[in-house]
Coordinates of C-alpha atoms in Angstrom, one line a residue:
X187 CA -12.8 77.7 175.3
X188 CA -14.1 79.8 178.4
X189 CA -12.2 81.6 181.0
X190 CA -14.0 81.4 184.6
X191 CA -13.2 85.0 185.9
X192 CA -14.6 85.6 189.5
X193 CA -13.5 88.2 191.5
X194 CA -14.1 88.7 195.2
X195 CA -14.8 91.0 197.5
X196 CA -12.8 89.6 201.2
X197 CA -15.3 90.7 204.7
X198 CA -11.6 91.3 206.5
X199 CA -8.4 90.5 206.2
X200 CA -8.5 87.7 208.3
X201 CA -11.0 86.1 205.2
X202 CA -8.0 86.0 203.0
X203 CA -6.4 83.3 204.5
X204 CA -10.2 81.1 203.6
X205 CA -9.4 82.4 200.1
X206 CA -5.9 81.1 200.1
X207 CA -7.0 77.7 201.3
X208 CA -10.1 77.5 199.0
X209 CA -7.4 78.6 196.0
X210 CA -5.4 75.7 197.1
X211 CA -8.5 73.4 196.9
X212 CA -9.0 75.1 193.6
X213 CA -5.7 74.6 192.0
X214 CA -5.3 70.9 192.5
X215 CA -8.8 70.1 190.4
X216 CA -6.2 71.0 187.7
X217 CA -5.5 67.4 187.2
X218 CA -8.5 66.2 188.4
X219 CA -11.1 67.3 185.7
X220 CA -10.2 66.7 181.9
X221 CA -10.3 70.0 180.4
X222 CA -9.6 72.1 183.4
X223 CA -6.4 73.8 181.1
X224 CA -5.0 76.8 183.4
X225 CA -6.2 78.3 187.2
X226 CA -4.4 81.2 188.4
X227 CA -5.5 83.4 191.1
X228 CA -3.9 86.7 193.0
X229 CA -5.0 90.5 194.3
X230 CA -6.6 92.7 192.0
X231 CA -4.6 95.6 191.1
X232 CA -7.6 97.6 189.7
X233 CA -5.6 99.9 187.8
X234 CA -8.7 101.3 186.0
X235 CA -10.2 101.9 189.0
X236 CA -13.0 100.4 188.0
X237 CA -13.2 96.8 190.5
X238 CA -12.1 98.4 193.8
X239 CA -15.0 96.6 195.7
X240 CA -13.0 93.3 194.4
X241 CA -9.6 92.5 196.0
X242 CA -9.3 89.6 195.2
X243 CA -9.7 87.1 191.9
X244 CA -9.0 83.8 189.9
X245 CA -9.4 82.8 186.7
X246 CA -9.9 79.4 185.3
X247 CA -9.7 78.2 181.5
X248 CA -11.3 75.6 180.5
X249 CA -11.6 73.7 177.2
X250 CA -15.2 73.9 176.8
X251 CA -18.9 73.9 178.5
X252 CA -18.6 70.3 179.4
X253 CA -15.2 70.6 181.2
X254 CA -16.8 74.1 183.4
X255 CA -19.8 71.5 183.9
X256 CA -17.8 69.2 185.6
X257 CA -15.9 71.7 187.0
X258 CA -19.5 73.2 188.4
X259 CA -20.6 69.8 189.8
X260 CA -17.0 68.1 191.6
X261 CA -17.4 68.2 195.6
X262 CA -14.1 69.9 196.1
X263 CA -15.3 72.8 193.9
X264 CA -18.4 72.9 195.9
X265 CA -16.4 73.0 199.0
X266 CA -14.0 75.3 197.9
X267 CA -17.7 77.9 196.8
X268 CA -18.8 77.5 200.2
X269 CA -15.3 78.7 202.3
X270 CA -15.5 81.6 199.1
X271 CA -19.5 82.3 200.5
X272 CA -18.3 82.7 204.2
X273 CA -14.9 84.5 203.5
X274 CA -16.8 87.4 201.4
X275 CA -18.5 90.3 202.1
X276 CA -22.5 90.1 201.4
X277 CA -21.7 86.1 201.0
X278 CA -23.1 85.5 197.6
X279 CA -23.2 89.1 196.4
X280 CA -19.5 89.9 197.6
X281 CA -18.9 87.4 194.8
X282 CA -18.7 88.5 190.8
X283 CA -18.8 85.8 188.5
X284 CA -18.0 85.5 184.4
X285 CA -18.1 83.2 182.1
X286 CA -16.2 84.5 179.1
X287 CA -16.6 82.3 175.8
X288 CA -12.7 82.6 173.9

């Protein structure tokens, strides 16, 4: 299996309602891609102190590489990156990605 962890870094609070609505976007490929097994998302509570720059997160499991492939490629997703890109700090770089093999 792999678990998508991203983690994001919001520009203002205002940007948090994008993330909501790109989480909503991201929540309903759940039943659209085979394979796509769990998505949950919410604030990071950094209680390590170790993430403070990222307030933000979701994680995704997925049943293997073809499944985060086709995860990768669907329009929504894409659509979904982009409203992530323009909500985030830096665009791109307020944006921490993982792909964790389990």
């Amino acid at each position: 299996m792999i678990l998508h962890v991203v983690l994001l870094d919001p520009a203002n609070d205002p940007a948090l309602a994008q993330i909501k609505a790109a989480m909503n976007i991201l929540t309903d490929l759940t039943n659209a891609i085979p394979g796509f097994l769990i998505f949950r998302h919410g604030p990071n509570r950094d209680f390590e102190a170790k993430s403070e720059r990222y307030t933000y997160g979701f994680a995704c499991t997925f049943a293997n590489r073809k499944a985060l492939d086709a995860y990768a490629a669907h329009p929504d997703h894409q659509r979904a990156g982009g409203m992530l890109v323009m909500a985030c700090r830096d665009g791109h770089d307020g944006i921490f990605v993982a792909d964790l093999e389990v």
